[in-house]
Amino acid sequence: MAHGALGLAHVSISGSRIHWVETDPARPDDPRLMHTDRGGVPCETLPAPYAVRSGLYGYGALPYAVHGRTVFFVGAADQALYRYDPAGGALLLTDSGDGVATCYGAPRPAPDGRYVYCVRERKFDQETVHDLVAVPADGPGPVVVLSAGHDFYGAPEPHPNGGRVAFITWDHPDMPWDRSTLHEVSLGEDGRVLGDRVVAERSDESITQPRYGPDGRLHFVGDATGWWNLYREETDGRVSPLLPLAAEFGRPDWVCGLQSYGFLQDGTVLAAARRRGRDQLMRIPVRGPAAAVPLPFDVIDALSVDTEEAALVAASSSRPTAVVHLEGLPGPSATVVRESWGRPLGPEWISEPRPTAFRGSGGRVVHAFHYPPKNPYRTAPPGTLPPLIVSCHGGPTVVASASLNRQVQFWTSRGFAVVEVNYGGSSGHGRAYRERIRGQWGLVDAEDCVAAARHLVAEGRADPDRLVIRGLSSGGLTALSAAIRHTGFAAVISHSGVTDPASLVGATHKMESRYLDGLIGAWPAERERYRERSVVDNADRLRTPALFFHGNADPIVPMAQAEYLAARLAERGVTARTVVYEGESHGFRDPSNISHMVTTEIQFLESVLGLQDDGENHTTRIS
């Protein structure tokens, strides 16, 4: 779990070369841009000490772009934009000069290479400002502002013939999956904006990923029908669907610059369609019927297409995340270029996900993946049922997928069953499913997770006396709220979890500063509703033994939330332990901390499930 997996993200293919961003767990602050040529050995693209990462919006962005053999990238150390080519080395293109902390993300070079279009973030004393800019590609020079005045901007997309740039905007209190607008600006020879038109905008539509096809027509993903489907702007200005399906061709834009579709040379679209946590690559020709492309993968996290080839970041329920090269479309050969695990698990160890559906909050159908215990050398005593870990993902607008998950397999190899719940609010199941959580965070999600535990107990797949619930980030609030509402849980574990939503108002970063308006209600008008959802304000109702993990450098959820709740529980005699990791942010990256965290979880569960008893309430700090 801690030492064996590379982080693989942000794949792109251009000609015979595939690029991706790779993070070694031994150097978590040093993500490297990698590449390989056809059949070659993976190697670093940039010379030391250059690492690539964009901190845009708090959750990051696509940190590089390729133009021929030139690479434009965001430096991890200073968040500035650079140009690199093998002959000339690295050249700094941006310098704030005014002392304002500035970050760039989702760079896209103009077709002629004169400018790099990207989203810019500037942090002033009282506010954080975002805009869309054009950066001269030949060296430090005046940055041209293409659009300003909106709270947020999506990744820009230049027209293949130049002269136009498409992009997305959204404004508080909306998140990009609530409502966003598609724009296109026209540019003069000097790069200045001549006009800005709104291509698509509805009060109940989320739009993402604008792309121009080889013929210059603008495409995008929108959910006007209730599903993130693909659309194309016709020459007469009409917008037409490409392939209407009850499936999601888009993803929540937590990371700016996501890619889930692209174009072959003849205009055929390759797109990843997600249904119930599993992806399928669809081939949508300009004329003729669409068809699924057979692949040995269940999840496609990123997709890049060039002429007749494609590259993916993909995984399956039995194979780890990998960078994959596709050739010979439409019936492709899939070659793994780089795999995240150096020592893959044998099939005898892998617990395959079993899709399950049950009735949750309000009697509505909820989807989940159930993983039974699996260990080739150990079996449970006859007549016994396994303990169950109910896993609550963060977001809450993300999704638990069917990809091979090291944490899940760790627990199933040790005799636990696991259920990953895609509670109401999760993406990948359509807009209506995603919006079940509007105004209901801490209720719908918690009730759906309780329903998952009850469902598996009723089916005879879990021990009703050994139910555990754990959650990450917003999933921490879900897990703790579920433990308040269902006294049948024997333990609750919170990783960087929210305990008091009201304390996040004005304390978190800009992108999420109004997120709670949709999840709970506007502050302070809905103050009473916030109090009702606060675990801290309802701590006297929580009697479940609790374990809290947090990093003291967490910019998303303040560490004090976990420490305060643990202290409240300890005052009432409830078993509560807090583990704080020095220097860790929102989620842990240091391998030694991950190892310590897992060991601590095992010991805690052994104790509260009656295998041993240390009887201690305390805080541990790891430096």
PDB file of N, CA, C and O in Angstrom, residues 479-511:
ATOM      1  N   ALA A 479     -19.471   9.230   7.276  1.00  0.00           N
ATOM      2  CA  ALA A 479     -19.266   8.093   8.175  1.00  0.00           C
ATOM      3  C   ALA A 479     -19.687   8.428   9.601  1.00  0.00           C
ATOM      4  O   ALA A 479     -20.376   7.636  10.261  1.00  0.00           O
ATOM      5  N   LEU A 480     -19.295   9.580  10.090  1.00  0.00           N
ATOM      6  CA  LEU A 480     -19.637   9.970  11.463  1.00  0.00           C
ATOM      7  C   LEU A 480     -21.140  10.184  11.611  1.00  0.00           C
ATOM      8  O   LEU A 480     -21.732   9.799  12.633  1.00  0.00           O
ATOM      9  N   SER A 481     -21.768  10.784  10.607  1.00  0.00           N
ATOM     10  CA  SER A 481     -23.224  10.985  10.652  1.00  0.00           C
ATOM     11  C   SER A 481     -23.953   9.652  10.637  1.00  0.00           C
ATOM     12  O   SER A 481     -24.968   9.472  11.325  1.00  0.00           O
ATOM     13  N   ALA A 482     -23.444   8.706   9.850  1.00  0.00           N
ATOM     14  CA  ALA A 482     -24.054   7.374   9.814  1.00  0.00           C
ATOM     15  C   ALA A 482     -23.927   6.683  11.166  1.00  0.00           C
ATOM     16  O   ALA A 482     -24.851   5.999  11.622  1.00  0.00           O
ATOM     17  N   ALA A 483     -22.770   6.856  11.823  1.00  0.00           N
ATOM     18  CA  ALA A 483     -22.577   6.237  13.136  1.00  0.00           C
ATOM     19  C   ALA A 483     -23.509   6.841  14.185  1.00  0.00           C
ATOM     20  O   ALA A 483     -23.934   6.151  15.114  1.00  0.00           O
ATOM     21  N   ILE A 484     -23.839   8.114  14.029  1.00  0.00           N
ATOM     22  CA  ILE A 484     -24.806   8.740  14.936  1.00  0.00           C
ATOM     23  C   ILE A 484     -26.189   8.146  14.723  1.00  0.00           C
ATOM     24  O   ILE A 484     -26.919   7.863  15.684  1.00  0.00           O
ATOM     25  N   ARG A 485     -26.556   7.924  13.464  1.00  0.00           N
ATOM     26  CA  ARG A 485     -27.907   7.480  13.138  1.00  0.00           C
ATOM     27  C   ARG A 485     -28.109   5.970  13.253  1.00  0.00           C
ATOM     28  O   ARG A 485     -29.236   5.502  13.313  1.00  0.00           O
ATOM     29  N   HIS A 486     -27.008   5.227  13.282  1.00  0.00           N
ATOM     30  CA  HIS A 486     -27.123   3.771  13.320  1.00  0.00           C
ATOM     31  C   HIS A 486     -26.169   3.247  14.394  1.00  0.00           C
ATOM     32  O   HIS A 486     -24.956   3.175  14.184  1.00  0.00           O
ATOM     33  N   THR A 487     -26.717   2.895  15.517  1.00  0.00           N
ATOM     34  CA  THR A 487     -25.880   2.477  16.643  1.00  0.00           C
ATOM     35  C   THR A 487     -25.281   1.092  16.433  1.00  0.00           C
ATOM     36  O   THR A 487     -24.509   0.621  17.270  1.00  0.00           O
ATOM     37  N   GLY A 488     -25.589   0.449  15.305  1.00  0.00           N
ATOM     38  CA  GLY A 488     -25.064  -0.885  15.052  1.00  0.00           C
ATOM     39  C   GLY A 488     -23.616  -0.912  14.615  1.00  0.00           C
ATOM     40  O   GLY A 488     -23.022  -1.990  14.529  1.00  0.00           O
ATOM     41  N   PHE A 489     -23.016   0.247  14.311  1.00  0.00           N
ATOM     42  CA  PHE A 489     -21.609   0.265  13.930  1.00  0.00           C
ATOM     43  C   PHE A 489     -20.734   0.086  15.162  1.00  0.00           C
ATOM     44  O   PHE A 489     -20.908   0.761  16.176  1.00  0.00           O
ATOM     45  N   ALA A 490     -19.753  -0.807  15.035  1.00  0.00           N
ATOM     46  CA  ALA A 490     -18.840  -1.073  16.145  1.00  0.00           C
ATOM     47  C   ALA A 490     -17.676  -0.100  16.179  1.00  0.00           C
ATOM     48  O   ALA A 490     -17.016   0.047  17.211  1.00  0.00           O
ATOM     49  N   ALA A 491     -17.387   0.570  15.026  1.00  0.00           N
ATOM     50  CA  ALA A 491     -16.278   1.520  14.957  1.00  0.00           C
ATOM     51  C   ALA A 491     -16.508   2.472  13.797  1.00  0.00           C
ATOM     52  O   ALA A 491     -17.148   2.123  12.797  1.00  0.00           O
ATOM     53  N   VAL A 492     -15.957   3.685  13.938  1.00  0.00           N
ATOM     54  CA  VAL A 492     -15.989   4.667  12.861  1.00  0.00           C
ATOM     55  C   VAL A 492     -14.586   5.247  12.727  1.00  0.00           C
ATOM     56  O   VAL A 492     -13.921   5.542  13.725  1.00  0.00           O
ATOM     57  N   ILE A 493     -14.112   5.370  11.475  1.00  0.00           N
ATOM     58  CA  ILE A 493     -12.772   5.880  11.196  1.00  0.00           C
ATOM     59  C   ILE A 493     -12.892   7.032  10.212  1.00  0.00           C
ATOM     60  O   ILE A 493     -13.537   6.911   9.162  1.00  0.00           O
ATOM     61  N   SER A 494     -12.276   8.162  10.551  1.00  0.00           N
ATOM     62  CA  SER A 494     -12.343   9.366   9.727  1.00  0.00           C
ATOM     63  C   SER A 494     -10.939   9.754   9.277  1.00  0.00           C
ATOM     64  O   SER A 494     -10.048   9.957  10.100  1.00  0.00           O
ATOM     65  N   HIS A 495     -10.759   9.864   7.960  1.00  0.00           N
ATOM     66  CA  HIS A 495      -9.489  10.288   7.384  1.00  0.00           C
ATOM     67  C   HIS A 495      -9.639  11.714   6.853  1.00  0.00           C
ATOM     68  O   HIS A 495     -10.367  11.938   5.883  1.00  0.00           O
ATOM     69  N   SER A 496      -8.972  12.669   7.489  1.00  0.00           N
ATOM     70  CA  SER A 496      -9.045  14.075   7.075  1.00  0.00           C
ATOM     71  C   SER A 496     -10.504  14.509   6.945  1.00  0.00           C
ATOM     72  O   SER A 496     -10.868  15.263   6.038  1.00  0.00           O
ATOM     73  N   GLY A 497     -11.331  14.033   7.861  1.00  0.00           N
ATOM     74  CA  GLY A 497     -12.772  14.197   7.716  1.00  0.00           C
ATOM     75  C   GLY A 497     -13.318  15.498   8.275  1.00  0.00           C
ATOM     76  O   GLY A 497     -12.790  16.081   9.222  1.00  0.00           O
ATOM     77  N   VAL A 498     -14.418  15.928   7.674  1.00  0.00           N
ATOM     78  CA  VAL A 498     -15.170  17.093   8.154  1.00  0.00           C
ATOM     79  C   VAL A 498     -16.003  16.669   9.353  1.00  0.00           C
ATOM     80  O   VAL A 498     -16.635  15.611   9.344  1.00  0.00           O
ATOM     81  N   THR A 499     -15.997  17.482  10.405  1.00  0.00           N
ATOM     82  CA  THR A 499     -16.842  17.213  11.564  1.00  0.00           C
ATOM     83  C   THR A 499     -17.812  18.346  11.843  1.00  0.00           C
ATOM     84  O   THR A 499     -18.842  18.139  12.469  1.00  0.00           O
ATOM     85  N   ASP A 500     -17.489  19.554  11.376  1.00  0.00           N
ATOM     86  CA  ASP A 500     -18.341  20.717  11.612  1.00  0.00           C
ATOM     87  C   ASP A 500     -18.382  21.566  10.345  1.00  0.00           C
ATOM     88  O   ASP A 500     -17.497  22.399  10.117  1.00  0.00           O
ATOM     89  N   PRO A 501     -19.390  21.381   9.489  1.00  0.00           N
ATOM     90  CA  PRO A 501     -19.425  22.122   8.222  1.00  0.00           C
ATOM     91  C   PRO A 501     -19.377  23.635   8.386  1.00  0.00           C
ATOM     92  O   PRO A 501     -18.772  24.326   7.563  1.00  0.00           O
ATOM     93  N   ALA A 502     -19.976  24.160   9.438  1.00  0.00           N
ATOM     94  CA  ALA A 502     -19.997  25.617   9.617  1.00  0.00           C
ATOM     95  C   ALA A 502     -18.592  26.189   9.750  1.00  0.00           C
ATOM     96  O   ALA A 502     -18.329  27.319   9.329  1.00  0.00           O
ATOM     97  N   SER A 503     -17.684  25.409  10.319  1.00  0.00           N
ATOM     98  CA  SER A 503     -16.321  25.910  10.502  1.00  0.00           C
ATOM     99  C   SER A 503     -15.560  26.000   9.187  1.00  0.00           C
ATOM    100  O   SER A 503     -14.487  26.632   9.124  1.00  0.00           O
ATOM    101  N   LEU A 504     -16.083  25.375   8.113  1.00  0.00           N
ATOM    102  CA  LEU A 504     -15.439  25.468   6.808  1.00  0.00           C
ATOM    103  C   LEU A 504     -15.786  26.770   6.100  1.00  0.00           C
ATOM    104  O   LEU A 504     -15.072  27.191   5.187  1.00  0.00           O
ATOM    105  N   VAL A 505     -16.887  27.409   6.506  1.00  0.00           N
ATOM    106  CA  VAL A 505     -17.319  28.642   5.849  1.00  0.00           C
ATOM    107  C   VAL A 505     -16.247  29.712   6.063  1.00  0.00           C
ATOM    108  O   VAL A 505     -15.932  30.087   7.186  1.00  0.00           O
ATOM    109  N   GLY A 506     -15.689  30.199   4.972  1.00  0.00           N
ATOM    110  CA  GLY A 506     -14.658  31.223   5.061  1.00  0.00           C
ATOM    111  C   GLY A 506     -13.292  30.700   5.428  1.00  0.00           C
ATOM    112  O   GLY A 506     -12.333  31.477   5.482  1.00  0.00           O
ATOM    113  N   ALA A 507     -13.155  29.378   5.682  1.00  0.00           N
ATOM    114  CA  ALA A 507     -11.865  28.840   6.123  1.00  0.00           C
ATOM    115  C   ALA A 507     -11.203  27.978   5.060  1.00  0.00           C
ATOM    116  O   ALA A 507     -10.020  27.688   5.163  1.00  0.00           O
ATOM    117  N   THR A 508     -11.946  27.565   4.029  1.00  0.00           N
ATOM    118  CA  THR A 508     -11.374  26.693   3.009  1.00  0.00           C
ATOM    119  C   THR A 508     -11.017  27.511   1.776  1.00  0.00           C
ATOM    120  O   THR A 508     -11.217  28.731   1.736  1.00  0.00           O
ATOM    121  N   HIS A 509     -10.469  26.876   0.774  1.00  0.00           N
ATOM    122  CA  HIS A 509     -10.002  27.582  -0.415  1.00  0.00           C
ATOM    123  C   HIS A 509     -11.173  28.027  -1.276  1.00  0.00           C
ATOM    124  O   HIS A 509     -12.328  27.618  -1.086  1.00  0.00           O
ATOM    125  N   LYS A 510     -10.888  28.891  -2.261  1.00  0.00           N
ATOM    126  CA  LYS A 510     -11.938  29.568  -3.018  1.00  0.00           C
ATOM    127  C   LYS A 510     -12.894  28.609  -3.710  1.00  0.00           C
ATOM    128  O   LYS A 510     -14.112  28.815  -3.696  1.00  0.00           O
ATOM    129  N   MET A 511     -12.361  27.550  -4.342  1.00  0.00           N
ATOM    130  CA  MET A 511     -13.227  26.682  -5.134  1.00  0.00           C
ATOM    131  C   MET A 511     -14.341  26.076  -4.295  1.00  0.00           C
ATOM    132  O   MET A 511     -15.469  25.915  -4.764  1.00  0.00           O
TER     133      MET A 511
END
